[in-house]
Tab-separated table of C-alpha atoms and ligand atoms in Angstrom:
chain	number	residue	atom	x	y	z
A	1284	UNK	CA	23.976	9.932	-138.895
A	1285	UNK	CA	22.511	13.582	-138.851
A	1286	UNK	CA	23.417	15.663	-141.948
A	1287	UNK	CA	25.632	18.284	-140.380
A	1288	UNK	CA	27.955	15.490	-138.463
A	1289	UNK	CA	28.211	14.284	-141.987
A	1290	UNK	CA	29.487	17.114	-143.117
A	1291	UNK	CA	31.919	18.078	-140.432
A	1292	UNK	CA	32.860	14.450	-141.131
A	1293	UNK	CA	33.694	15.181	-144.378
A	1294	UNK	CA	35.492	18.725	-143.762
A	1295	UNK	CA	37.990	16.616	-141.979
A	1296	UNK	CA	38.538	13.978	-144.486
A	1297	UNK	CA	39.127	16.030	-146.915
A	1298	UNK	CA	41.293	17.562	-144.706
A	1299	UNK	CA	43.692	14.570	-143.588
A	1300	UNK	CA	43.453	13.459	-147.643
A	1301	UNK	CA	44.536	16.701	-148.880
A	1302	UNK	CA	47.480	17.134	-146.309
A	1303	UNK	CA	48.279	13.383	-146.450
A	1304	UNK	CA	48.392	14.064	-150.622
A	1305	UNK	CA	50.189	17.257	-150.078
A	1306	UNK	CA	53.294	15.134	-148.150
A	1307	UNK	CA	53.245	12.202	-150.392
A	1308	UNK	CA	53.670	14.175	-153.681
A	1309	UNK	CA	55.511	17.291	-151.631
A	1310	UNK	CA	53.544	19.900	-153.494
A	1311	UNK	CA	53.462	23.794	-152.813
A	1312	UNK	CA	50.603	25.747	-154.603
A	1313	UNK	CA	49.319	24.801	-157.823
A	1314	UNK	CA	52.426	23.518	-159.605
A	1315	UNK	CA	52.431	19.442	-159.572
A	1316	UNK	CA	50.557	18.714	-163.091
A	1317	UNK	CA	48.680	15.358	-161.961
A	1318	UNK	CA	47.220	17.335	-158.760
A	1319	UNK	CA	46.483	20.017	-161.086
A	1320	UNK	CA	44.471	17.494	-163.222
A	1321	UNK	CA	42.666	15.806	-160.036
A	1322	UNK	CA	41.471	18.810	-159.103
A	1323	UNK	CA	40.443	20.404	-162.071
A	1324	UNK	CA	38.637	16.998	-163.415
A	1325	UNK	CA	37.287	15.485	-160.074
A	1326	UNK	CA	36.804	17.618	-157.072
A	1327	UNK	CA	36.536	21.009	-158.569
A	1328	UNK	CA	33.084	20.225	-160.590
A	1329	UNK	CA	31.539	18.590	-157.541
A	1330	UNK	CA	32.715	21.448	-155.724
A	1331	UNK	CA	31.292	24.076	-157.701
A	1332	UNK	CA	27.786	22.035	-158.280
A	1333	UNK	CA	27.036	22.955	-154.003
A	1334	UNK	CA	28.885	26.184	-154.264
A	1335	UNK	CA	26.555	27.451	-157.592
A	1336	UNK	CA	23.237	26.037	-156.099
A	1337	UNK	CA	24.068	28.027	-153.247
A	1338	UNK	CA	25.488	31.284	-155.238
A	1339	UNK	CA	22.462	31.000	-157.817
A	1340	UNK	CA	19.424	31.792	-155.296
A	1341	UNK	CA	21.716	34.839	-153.219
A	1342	UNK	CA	20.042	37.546	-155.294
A	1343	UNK	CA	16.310	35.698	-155.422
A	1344	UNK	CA	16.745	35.163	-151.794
A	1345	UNK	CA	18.014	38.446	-150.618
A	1346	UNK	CA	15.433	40.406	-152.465
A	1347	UNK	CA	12.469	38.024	-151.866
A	1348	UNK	CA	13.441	38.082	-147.723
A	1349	UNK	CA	14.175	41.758	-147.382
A	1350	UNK	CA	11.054	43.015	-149.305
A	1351	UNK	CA	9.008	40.546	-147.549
A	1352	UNK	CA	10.853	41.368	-144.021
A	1353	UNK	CA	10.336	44.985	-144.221
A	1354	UNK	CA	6.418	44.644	-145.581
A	1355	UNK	CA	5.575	42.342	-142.568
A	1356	UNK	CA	7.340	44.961	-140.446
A	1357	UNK	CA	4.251	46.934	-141.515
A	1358	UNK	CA	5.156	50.776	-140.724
A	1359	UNK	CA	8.197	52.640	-140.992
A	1360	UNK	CA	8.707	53.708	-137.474
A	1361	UNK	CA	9.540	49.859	-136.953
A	1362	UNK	CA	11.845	49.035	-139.993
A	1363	UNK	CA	13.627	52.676	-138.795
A	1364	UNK	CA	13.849	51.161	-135.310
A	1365	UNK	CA	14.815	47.435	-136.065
A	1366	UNK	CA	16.956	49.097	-138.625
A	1367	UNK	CA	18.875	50.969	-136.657
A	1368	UNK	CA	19.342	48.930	-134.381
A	1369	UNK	CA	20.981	46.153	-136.429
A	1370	UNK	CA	23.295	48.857	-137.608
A	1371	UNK	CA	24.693	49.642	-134.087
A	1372	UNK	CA	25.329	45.625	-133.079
A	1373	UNK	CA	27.317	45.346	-136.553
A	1374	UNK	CA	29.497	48.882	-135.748
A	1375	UNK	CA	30.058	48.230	-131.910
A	1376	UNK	CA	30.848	44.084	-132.726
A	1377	UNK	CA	33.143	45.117	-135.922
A	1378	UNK	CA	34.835	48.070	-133.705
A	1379	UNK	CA	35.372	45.589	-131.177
A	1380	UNK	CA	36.724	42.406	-133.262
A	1381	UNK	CA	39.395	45.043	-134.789
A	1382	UNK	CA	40.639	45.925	-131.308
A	1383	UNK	CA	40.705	42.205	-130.053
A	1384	UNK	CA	43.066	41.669	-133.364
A	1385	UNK	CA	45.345	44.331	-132.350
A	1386	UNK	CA	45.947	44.246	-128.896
A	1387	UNK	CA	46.836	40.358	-129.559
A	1388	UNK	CA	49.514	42.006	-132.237
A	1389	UNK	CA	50.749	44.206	-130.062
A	1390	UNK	CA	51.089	42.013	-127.472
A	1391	UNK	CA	52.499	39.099	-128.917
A	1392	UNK	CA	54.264	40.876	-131.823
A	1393	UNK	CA	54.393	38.343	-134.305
A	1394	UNK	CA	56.551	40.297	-136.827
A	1395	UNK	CA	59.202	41.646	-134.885
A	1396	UNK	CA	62.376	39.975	-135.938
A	1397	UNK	CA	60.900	38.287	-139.116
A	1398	UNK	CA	63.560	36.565	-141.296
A	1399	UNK	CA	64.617	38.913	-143.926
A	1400	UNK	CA	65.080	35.977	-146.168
A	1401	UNK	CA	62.123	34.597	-145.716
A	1402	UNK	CA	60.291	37.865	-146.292
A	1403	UNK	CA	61.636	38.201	-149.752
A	1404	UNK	CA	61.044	34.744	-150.833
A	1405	UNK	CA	57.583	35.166	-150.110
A	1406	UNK	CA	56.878	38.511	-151.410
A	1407	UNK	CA	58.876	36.842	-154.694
A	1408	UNK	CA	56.773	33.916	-154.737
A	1409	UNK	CA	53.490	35.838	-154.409
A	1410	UNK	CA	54.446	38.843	-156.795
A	1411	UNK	CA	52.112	38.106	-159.347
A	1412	UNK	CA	49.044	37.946	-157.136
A	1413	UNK	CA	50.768	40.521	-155.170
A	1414	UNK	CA	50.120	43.436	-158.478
A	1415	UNK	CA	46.959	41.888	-158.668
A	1416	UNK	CA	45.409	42.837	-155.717
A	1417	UNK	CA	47.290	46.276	-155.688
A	1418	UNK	CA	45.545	46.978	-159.265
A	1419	UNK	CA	42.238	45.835	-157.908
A	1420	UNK	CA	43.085	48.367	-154.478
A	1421	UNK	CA	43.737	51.316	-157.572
A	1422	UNK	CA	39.990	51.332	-158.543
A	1423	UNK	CA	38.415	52.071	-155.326
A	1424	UNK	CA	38.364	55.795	-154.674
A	1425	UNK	CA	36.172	56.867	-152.041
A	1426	UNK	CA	34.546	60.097	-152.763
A	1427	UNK	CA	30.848	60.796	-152.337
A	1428	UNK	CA	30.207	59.569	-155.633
A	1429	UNK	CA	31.872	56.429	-155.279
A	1430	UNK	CA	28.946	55.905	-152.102
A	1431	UNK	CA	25.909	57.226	-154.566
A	1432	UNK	CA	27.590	54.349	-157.256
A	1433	UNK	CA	28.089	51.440	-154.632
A	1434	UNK	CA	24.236	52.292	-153.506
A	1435	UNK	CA	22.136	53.453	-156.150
A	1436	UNK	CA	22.160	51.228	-159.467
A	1437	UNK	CA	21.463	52.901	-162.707
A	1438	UNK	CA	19.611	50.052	-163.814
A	1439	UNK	CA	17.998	46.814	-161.038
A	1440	UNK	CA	18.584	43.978	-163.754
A	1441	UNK	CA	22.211	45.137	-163.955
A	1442	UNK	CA	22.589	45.152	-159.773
A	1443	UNK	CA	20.937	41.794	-159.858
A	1444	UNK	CA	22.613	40.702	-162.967
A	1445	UNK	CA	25.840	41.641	-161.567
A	1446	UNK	CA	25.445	40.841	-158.161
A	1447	UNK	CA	26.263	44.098	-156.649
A	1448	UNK	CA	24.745	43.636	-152.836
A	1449	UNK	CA	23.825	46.799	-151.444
A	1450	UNK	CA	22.249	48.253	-154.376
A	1451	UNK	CA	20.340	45.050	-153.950
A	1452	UNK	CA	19.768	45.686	-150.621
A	1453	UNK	CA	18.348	49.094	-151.387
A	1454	UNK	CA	16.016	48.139	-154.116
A	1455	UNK	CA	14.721	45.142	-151.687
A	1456	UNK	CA	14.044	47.759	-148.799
A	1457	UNK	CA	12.259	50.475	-151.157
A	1458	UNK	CA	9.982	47.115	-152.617
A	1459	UNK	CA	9.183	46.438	-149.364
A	1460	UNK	CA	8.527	49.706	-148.042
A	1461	UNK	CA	6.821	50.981	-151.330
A	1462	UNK	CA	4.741	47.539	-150.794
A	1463	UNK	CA	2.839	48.594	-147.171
A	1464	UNK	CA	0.927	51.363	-149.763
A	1465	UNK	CA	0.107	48.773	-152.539
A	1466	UNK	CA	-3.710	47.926	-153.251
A	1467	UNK	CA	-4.465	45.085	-151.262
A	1468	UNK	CA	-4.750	43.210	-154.463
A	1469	UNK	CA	-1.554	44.048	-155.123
A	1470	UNK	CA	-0.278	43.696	-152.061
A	1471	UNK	CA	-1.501	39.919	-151.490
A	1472	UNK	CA	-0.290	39.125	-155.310
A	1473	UNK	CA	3.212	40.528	-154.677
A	1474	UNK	CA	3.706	39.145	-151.290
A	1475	UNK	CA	2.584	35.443	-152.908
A	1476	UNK	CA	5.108	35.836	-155.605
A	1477	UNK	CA	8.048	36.768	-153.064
A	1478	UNK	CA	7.012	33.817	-150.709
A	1479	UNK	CA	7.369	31.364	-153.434
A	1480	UNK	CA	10.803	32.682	-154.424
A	1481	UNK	CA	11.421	32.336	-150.655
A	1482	UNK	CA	9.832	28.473	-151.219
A	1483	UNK	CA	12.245	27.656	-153.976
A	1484	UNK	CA	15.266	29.086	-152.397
A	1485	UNK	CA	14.993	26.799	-149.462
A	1486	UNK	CA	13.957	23.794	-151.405
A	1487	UNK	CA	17.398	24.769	-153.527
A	1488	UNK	CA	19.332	25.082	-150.467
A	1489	UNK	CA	17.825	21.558	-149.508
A	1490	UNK	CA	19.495	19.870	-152.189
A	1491	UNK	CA	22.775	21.822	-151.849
A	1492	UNK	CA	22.968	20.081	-148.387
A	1493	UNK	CA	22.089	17.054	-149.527
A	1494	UNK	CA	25.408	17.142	-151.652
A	1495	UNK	CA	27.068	19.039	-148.820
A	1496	UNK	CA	28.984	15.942	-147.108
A	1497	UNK	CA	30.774	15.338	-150.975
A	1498	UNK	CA	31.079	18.746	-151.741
A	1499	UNK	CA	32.755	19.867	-148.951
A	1500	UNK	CA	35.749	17.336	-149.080
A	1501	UNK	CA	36.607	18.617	-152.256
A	1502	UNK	CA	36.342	21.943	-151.260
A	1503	UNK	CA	39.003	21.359	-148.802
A	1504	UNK	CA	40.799	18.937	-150.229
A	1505	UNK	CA	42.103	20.729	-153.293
A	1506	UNK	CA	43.265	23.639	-150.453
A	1507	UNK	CA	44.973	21.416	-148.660
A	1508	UNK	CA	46.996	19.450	-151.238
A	1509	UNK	CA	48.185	22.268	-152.416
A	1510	UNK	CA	49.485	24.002	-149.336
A	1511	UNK	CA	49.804	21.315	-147.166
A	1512	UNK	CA	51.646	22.739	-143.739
A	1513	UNK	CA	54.595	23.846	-145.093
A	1514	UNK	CA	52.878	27.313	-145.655
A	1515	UNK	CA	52.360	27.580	-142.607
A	1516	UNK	CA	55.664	27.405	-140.841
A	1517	UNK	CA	57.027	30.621	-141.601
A	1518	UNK	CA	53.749	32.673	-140.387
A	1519	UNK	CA	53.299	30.459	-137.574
A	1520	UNK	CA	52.943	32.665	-134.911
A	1521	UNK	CA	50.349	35.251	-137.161
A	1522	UNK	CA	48.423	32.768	-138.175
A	1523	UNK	CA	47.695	31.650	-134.363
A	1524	UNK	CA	47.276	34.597	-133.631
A	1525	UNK	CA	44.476	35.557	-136.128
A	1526	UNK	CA	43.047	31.823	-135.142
A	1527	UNK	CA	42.702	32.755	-131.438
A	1528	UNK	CA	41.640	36.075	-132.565
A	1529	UNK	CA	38.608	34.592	-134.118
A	1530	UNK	CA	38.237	32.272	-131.523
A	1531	UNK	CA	38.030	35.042	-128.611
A	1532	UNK	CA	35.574	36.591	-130.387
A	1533	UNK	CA	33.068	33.685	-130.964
A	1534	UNK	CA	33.446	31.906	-127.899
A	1535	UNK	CA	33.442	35.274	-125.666
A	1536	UNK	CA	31.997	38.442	-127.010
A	1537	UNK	CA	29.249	36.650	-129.148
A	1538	UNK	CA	28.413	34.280	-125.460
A	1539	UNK	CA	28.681	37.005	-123.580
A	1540	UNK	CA	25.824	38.395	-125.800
A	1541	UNK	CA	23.781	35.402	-126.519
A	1542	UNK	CA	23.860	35.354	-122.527
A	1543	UNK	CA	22.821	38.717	-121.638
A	1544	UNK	CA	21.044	40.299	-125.226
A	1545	UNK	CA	19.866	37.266	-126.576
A	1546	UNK	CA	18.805	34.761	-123.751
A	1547	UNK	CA	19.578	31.872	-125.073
A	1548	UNK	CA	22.336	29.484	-123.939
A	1549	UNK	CA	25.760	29.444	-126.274
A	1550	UNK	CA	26.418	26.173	-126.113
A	1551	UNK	CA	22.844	25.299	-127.302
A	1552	UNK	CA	23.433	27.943	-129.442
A	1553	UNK	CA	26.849	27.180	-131.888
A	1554	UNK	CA	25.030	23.359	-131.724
A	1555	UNK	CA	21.961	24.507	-133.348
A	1556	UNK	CA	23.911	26.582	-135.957
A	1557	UNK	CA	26.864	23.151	-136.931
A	1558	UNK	CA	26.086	23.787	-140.608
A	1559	UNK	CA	26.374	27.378	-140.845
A	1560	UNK	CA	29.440	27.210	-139.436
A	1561	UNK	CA	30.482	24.627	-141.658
A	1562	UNK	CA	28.890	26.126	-144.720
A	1563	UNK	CA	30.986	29.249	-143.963
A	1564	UNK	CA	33.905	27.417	-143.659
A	1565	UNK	CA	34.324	25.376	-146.835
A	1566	UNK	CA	33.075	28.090	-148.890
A	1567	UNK	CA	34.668	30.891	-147.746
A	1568	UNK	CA	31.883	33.097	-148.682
A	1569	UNK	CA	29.074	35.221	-146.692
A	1570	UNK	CA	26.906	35.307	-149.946
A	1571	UNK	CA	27.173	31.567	-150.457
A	1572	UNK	CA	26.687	30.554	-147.163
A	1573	UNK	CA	23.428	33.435	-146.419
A	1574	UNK	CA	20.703	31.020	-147.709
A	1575	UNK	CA	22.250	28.281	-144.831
A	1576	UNK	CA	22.338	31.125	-142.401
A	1577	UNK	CA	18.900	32.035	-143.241
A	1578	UNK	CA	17.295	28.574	-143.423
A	1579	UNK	CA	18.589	27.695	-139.804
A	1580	UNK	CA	17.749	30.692	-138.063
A	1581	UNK	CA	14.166	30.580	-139.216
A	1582	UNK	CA	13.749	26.448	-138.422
A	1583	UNK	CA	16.813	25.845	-135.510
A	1584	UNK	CA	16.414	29.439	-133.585
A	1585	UNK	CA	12.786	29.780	-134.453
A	1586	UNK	CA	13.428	33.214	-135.360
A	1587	UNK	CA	10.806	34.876	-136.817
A	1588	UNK	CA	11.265	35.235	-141.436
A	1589	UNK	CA	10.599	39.177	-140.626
A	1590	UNK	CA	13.379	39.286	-138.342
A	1591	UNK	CA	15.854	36.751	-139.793
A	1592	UNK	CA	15.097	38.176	-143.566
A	1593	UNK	CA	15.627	41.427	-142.552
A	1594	UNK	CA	19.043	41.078	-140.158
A	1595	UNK	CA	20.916	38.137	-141.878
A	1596	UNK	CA	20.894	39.572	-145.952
A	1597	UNK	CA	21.925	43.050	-144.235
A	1598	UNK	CA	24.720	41.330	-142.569
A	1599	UNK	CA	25.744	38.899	-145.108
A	1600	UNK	CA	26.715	42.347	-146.950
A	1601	UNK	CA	28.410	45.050	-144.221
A	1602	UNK	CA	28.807	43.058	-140.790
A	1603	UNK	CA	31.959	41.720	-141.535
A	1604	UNK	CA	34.067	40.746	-137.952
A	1605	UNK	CA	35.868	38.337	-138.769
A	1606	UNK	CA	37.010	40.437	-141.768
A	1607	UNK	CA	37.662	43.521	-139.364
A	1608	UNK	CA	39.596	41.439	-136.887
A	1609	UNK	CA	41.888	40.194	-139.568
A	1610	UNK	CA	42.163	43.307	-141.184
A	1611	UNK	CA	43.703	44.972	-138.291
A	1612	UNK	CA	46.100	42.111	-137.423
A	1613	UNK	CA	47.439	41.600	-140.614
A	1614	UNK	CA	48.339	45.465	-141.284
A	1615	UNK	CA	49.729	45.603	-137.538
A	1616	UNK	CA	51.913	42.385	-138.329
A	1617	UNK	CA	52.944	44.010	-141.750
A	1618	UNK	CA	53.952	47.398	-140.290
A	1619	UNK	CA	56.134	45.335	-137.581
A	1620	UNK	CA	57.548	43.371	-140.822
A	1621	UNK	CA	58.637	46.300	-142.204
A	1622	UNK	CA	60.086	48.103	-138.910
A	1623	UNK	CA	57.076	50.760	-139.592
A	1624	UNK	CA	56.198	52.459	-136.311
A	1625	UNK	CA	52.627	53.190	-136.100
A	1626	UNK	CA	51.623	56.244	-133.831
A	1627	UNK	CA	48.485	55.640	-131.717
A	1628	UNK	CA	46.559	58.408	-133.575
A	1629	UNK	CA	47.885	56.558	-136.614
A	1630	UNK	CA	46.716	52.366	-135.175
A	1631	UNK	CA	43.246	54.515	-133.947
A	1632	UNK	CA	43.061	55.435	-137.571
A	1633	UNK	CA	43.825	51.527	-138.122
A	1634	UNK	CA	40.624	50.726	-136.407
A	1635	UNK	CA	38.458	53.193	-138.319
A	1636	UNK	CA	39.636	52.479	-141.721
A	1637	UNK	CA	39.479	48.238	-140.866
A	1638	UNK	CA	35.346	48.731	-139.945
A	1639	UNK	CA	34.810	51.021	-142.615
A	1640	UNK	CA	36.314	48.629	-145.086
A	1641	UNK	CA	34.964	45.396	-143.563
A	1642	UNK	CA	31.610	47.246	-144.327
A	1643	UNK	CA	32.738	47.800	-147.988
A	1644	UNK	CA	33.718	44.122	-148.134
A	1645	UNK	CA	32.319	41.444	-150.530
A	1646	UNK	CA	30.810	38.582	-148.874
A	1647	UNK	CA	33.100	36.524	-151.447
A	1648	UNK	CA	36.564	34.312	-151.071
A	1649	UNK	CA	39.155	36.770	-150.873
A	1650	UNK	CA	36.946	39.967	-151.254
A	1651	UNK	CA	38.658	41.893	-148.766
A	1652	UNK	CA	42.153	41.639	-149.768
A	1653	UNK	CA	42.042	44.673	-152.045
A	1654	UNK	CA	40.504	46.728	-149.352
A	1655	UNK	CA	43.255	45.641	-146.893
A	1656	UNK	CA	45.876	47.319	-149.144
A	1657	UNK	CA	43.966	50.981	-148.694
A	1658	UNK	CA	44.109	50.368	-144.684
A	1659	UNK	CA	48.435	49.380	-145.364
A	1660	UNK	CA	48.267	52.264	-147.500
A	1661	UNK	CA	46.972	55.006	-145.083
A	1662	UNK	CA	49.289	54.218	-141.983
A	1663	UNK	CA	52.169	54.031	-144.694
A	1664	UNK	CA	52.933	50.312	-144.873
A	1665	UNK	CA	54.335	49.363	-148.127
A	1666	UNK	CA	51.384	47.443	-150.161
A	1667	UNK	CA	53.445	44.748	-151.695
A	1668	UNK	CA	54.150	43.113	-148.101
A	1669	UNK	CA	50.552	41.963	-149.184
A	1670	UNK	CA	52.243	39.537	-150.942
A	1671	UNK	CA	54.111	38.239	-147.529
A	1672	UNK	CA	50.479	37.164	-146.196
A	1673	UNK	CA	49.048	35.597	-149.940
A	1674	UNK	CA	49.360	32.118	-149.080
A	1675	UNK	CA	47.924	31.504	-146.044
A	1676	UNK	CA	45.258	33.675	-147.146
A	1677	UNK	CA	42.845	31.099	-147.853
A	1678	UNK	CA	42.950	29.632	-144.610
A	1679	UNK	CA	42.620	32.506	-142.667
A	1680	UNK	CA	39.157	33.498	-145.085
A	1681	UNK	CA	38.016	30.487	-144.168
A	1682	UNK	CA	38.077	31.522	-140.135
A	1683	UNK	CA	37.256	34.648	-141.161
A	1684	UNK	CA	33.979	34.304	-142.745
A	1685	UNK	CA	32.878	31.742	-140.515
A	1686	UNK	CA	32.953	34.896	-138.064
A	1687	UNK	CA	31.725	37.075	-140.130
A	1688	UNK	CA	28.501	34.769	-140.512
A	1689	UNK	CA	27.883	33.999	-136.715
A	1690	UNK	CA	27.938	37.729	-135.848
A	1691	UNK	CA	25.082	38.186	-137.870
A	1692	UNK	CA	23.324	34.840	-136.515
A	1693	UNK	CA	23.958	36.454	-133.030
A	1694	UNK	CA	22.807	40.018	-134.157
A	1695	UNK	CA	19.442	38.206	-135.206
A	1696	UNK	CA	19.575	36.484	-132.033
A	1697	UNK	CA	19.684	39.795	-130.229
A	1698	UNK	CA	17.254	42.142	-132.104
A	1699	UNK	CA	14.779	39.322	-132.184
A	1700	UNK	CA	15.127	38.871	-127.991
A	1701	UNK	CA	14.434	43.213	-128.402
A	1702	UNK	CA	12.084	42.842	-130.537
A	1703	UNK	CA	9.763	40.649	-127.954
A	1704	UNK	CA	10.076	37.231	-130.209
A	1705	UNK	CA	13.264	35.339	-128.106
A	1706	UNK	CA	14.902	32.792	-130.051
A	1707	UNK	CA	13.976	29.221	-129.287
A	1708	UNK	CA	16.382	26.355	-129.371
A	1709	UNK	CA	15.235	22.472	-129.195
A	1710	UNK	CA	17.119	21.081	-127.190
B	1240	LIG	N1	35.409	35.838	-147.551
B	1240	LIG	C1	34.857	36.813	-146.654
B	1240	LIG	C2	33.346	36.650	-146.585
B	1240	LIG	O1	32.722	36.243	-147.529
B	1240	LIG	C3	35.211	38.219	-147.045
B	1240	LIG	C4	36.687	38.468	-146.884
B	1240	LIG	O2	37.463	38.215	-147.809
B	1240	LIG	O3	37.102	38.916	-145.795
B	1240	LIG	O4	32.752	36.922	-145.568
């Protein structure tokens, strides 16, 4: 059996187990003490051993493939071009993921009518969490500074240390850059000592597959036992909603530009990339997942390392989709919650403030959820409905970064067809 029908394999075990456990004990969340133990003791450490051999190389990896990216590049004139170009794919495919998401709100409006009851219970049950994320929401400021902080680190070790990603970024682009000028003695000796941090990374993503098809279960499993359905019921209709959502945007706007950009057939296309998808699924994390991503674009795609090391760490960080898409739903569904009309100006302000925040989004589970309370915040919805959304949270990350991860598999796609160097698919 090949290793990525393995793993789906195990995604839906884990599934069926954890629902089938979640009905037999009739848990909801994390309150049913032998659960509680199960997971903590059994399928949270084999969990975490894939999720930290994954985490554990981001950093390595995104430096190593950037600097290296950018010095193959050679001159500036082409990092400037390839690098604006990836820039515009993520803005027009994030603008365009928001509006999908709302024009499914508005059309099917999802939280007109909502249960008044059932609005309070949740907002009760999730009030805890709820201040959390609001706190979290009271630290960002965006002023000019804020941008000089989230991009220029005081001190690299810290940025690495700490994984802050664009300062990484940053540092990663001036090495490379800075690199092109280096004595070719230098130059050869740097360029061998990023390659073999490249060489270890994939070797260390090697065995995190390896461990993928048990991982994974457990991944899932402890989700599933602990919200079973039940969650679900109440939000129904959003959480279809946000599910076709994704789906329209996969399975049309990224074909339609694997098709026409890209050249390459989608079908042959989401087949070749099974175990990002997967990856980006059971982890619910851009940053865990990028060393997949990277891996399979280079060997499945045949996309060139300058191309894929250069697009996929950029858009691990800021092209965020499925983030964007979900962002805009959920406030539009909140606002209609709380009988909050929005103007147009005020739902075109919606738009902006869901890309710009999808940009400032960590690639981590949950990272945009204090970001989504600035966007509530702006068009006046009251930031504890939040709380109304909490639960199903997790499920709906899970969709979401698996979007967020194929547009920037199909923005490689697409700059490398530009670029002259077509992506290749065995069939
Ligand atoms: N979990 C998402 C990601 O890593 C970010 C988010 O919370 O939207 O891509």
């Amino acid at each position: 059996m090949k290793l990525h029908t393995k793993i789906l394999l195990g995604l839906v075990l884990g599934l069926i187990a954890g629902i089938i456990v979640n009905q037999i004990l009739g848990v909801s969340g994390n309150s049913h003490a032998g659960l509680e133990f199960f997971i903590a003791n059994v399928t949270d450490p084999i969990g975490q051993i894939f999720l930290r051999l994954l985490f554990m190389i981001v950093v390595p990896l995104v430096f190593a493939s950037l600097a290296l990216g950018v010095a193959k590049l050679g001159d500036l004139r082409s990092v400037g071009r390839i690098g604006m170009r990836t820039l515009g794919f993520f803005i027009v495919l994030t603008t365009l993921a928001v509006i999908i998401g709302m024009a499914l709100i508005v059309g099917f409006e999802p939280g007109k009518n909502f249960d008044a009851g059932m609005q309070n219970q949740l907002m009760s049950i999730y009030g805890d969490n709820t201040s959390k994320v609001i706190e979290k929401s009271k630290e960002i400021q965006i002023t000019l500074m804020t941008f000089v902080d989230m991009t220029l680190p005081r001190n690299i070790l810290k940025a690495f240390v700490d994984m802050q990603m664009l300062p990484v970024i940053i540092v990663a682009l001036l090495f490379g850059i800075m690199m092109t000028k280096f004595d070719p003695i230098i130059l050869g000796s740097s360029q061998r000592g990023l390659t073999a941090l490249n060489e270890f990374s994939i070797r260390i993503v090697d065995m995190a597959m390896k461990i993928a098809p048990y991982a994974v279960p457990c991944l899932v499993f402890g989700i599933a036992a602990r919200f079973g359905f039940a969650i679900l019921k109440p939000l129904g209709l959003y959480v279809a909603l946000v599910f076709s959502g994704y789906l329209i945007h996969t399975f049309v706007v990224y074909s339609i530009l694997l098709r026409t950009l890209a050249s390459v057939n989608p079908w042959a296309f989401f087949k070749a990339v099974k175990s990002v998808l997967i990856t980006a699924f059971s982890t619910s994390s851009s940053n865990a997942t990028l060393p997949t991503t990277i891996r399979v674009t280079e060997e499945n795609l045949k996309i060139s390392p300058n191309i894929a090391g250069f697009v996929l760490p950029l858009g691990a960080t800021v092209n965020m989709n499925g983030t964007a898409l979900y962002e805009g739903m959920t406030v539009l569904f909140l606002a209609e919650v709380f009988g909050v009309e929005l103007t147009i100006a005020q739902q075109a302000l919606v738009v902006v403030m869901a890309v710009l925040t999808a940009i400032g989004t960590a690639g981590i589970p949950g990272g945009s959820l204090p970001l989504i309370v600035l966007v509530m915040q702006s068009v006046g919805v009251p930031p504890e409905g939040i709380g109304i959304i909490l639960g199903v949270d997790r499920v709906l990350d899970m969709g979401r970064t698996t979007v967020n991860v194929t547009g920037d598999v199909v923005t490689a796609a697409c700059i490398a067809k530009l670029e002259g160097q077509a992506a290749k698919i065995d069939t």
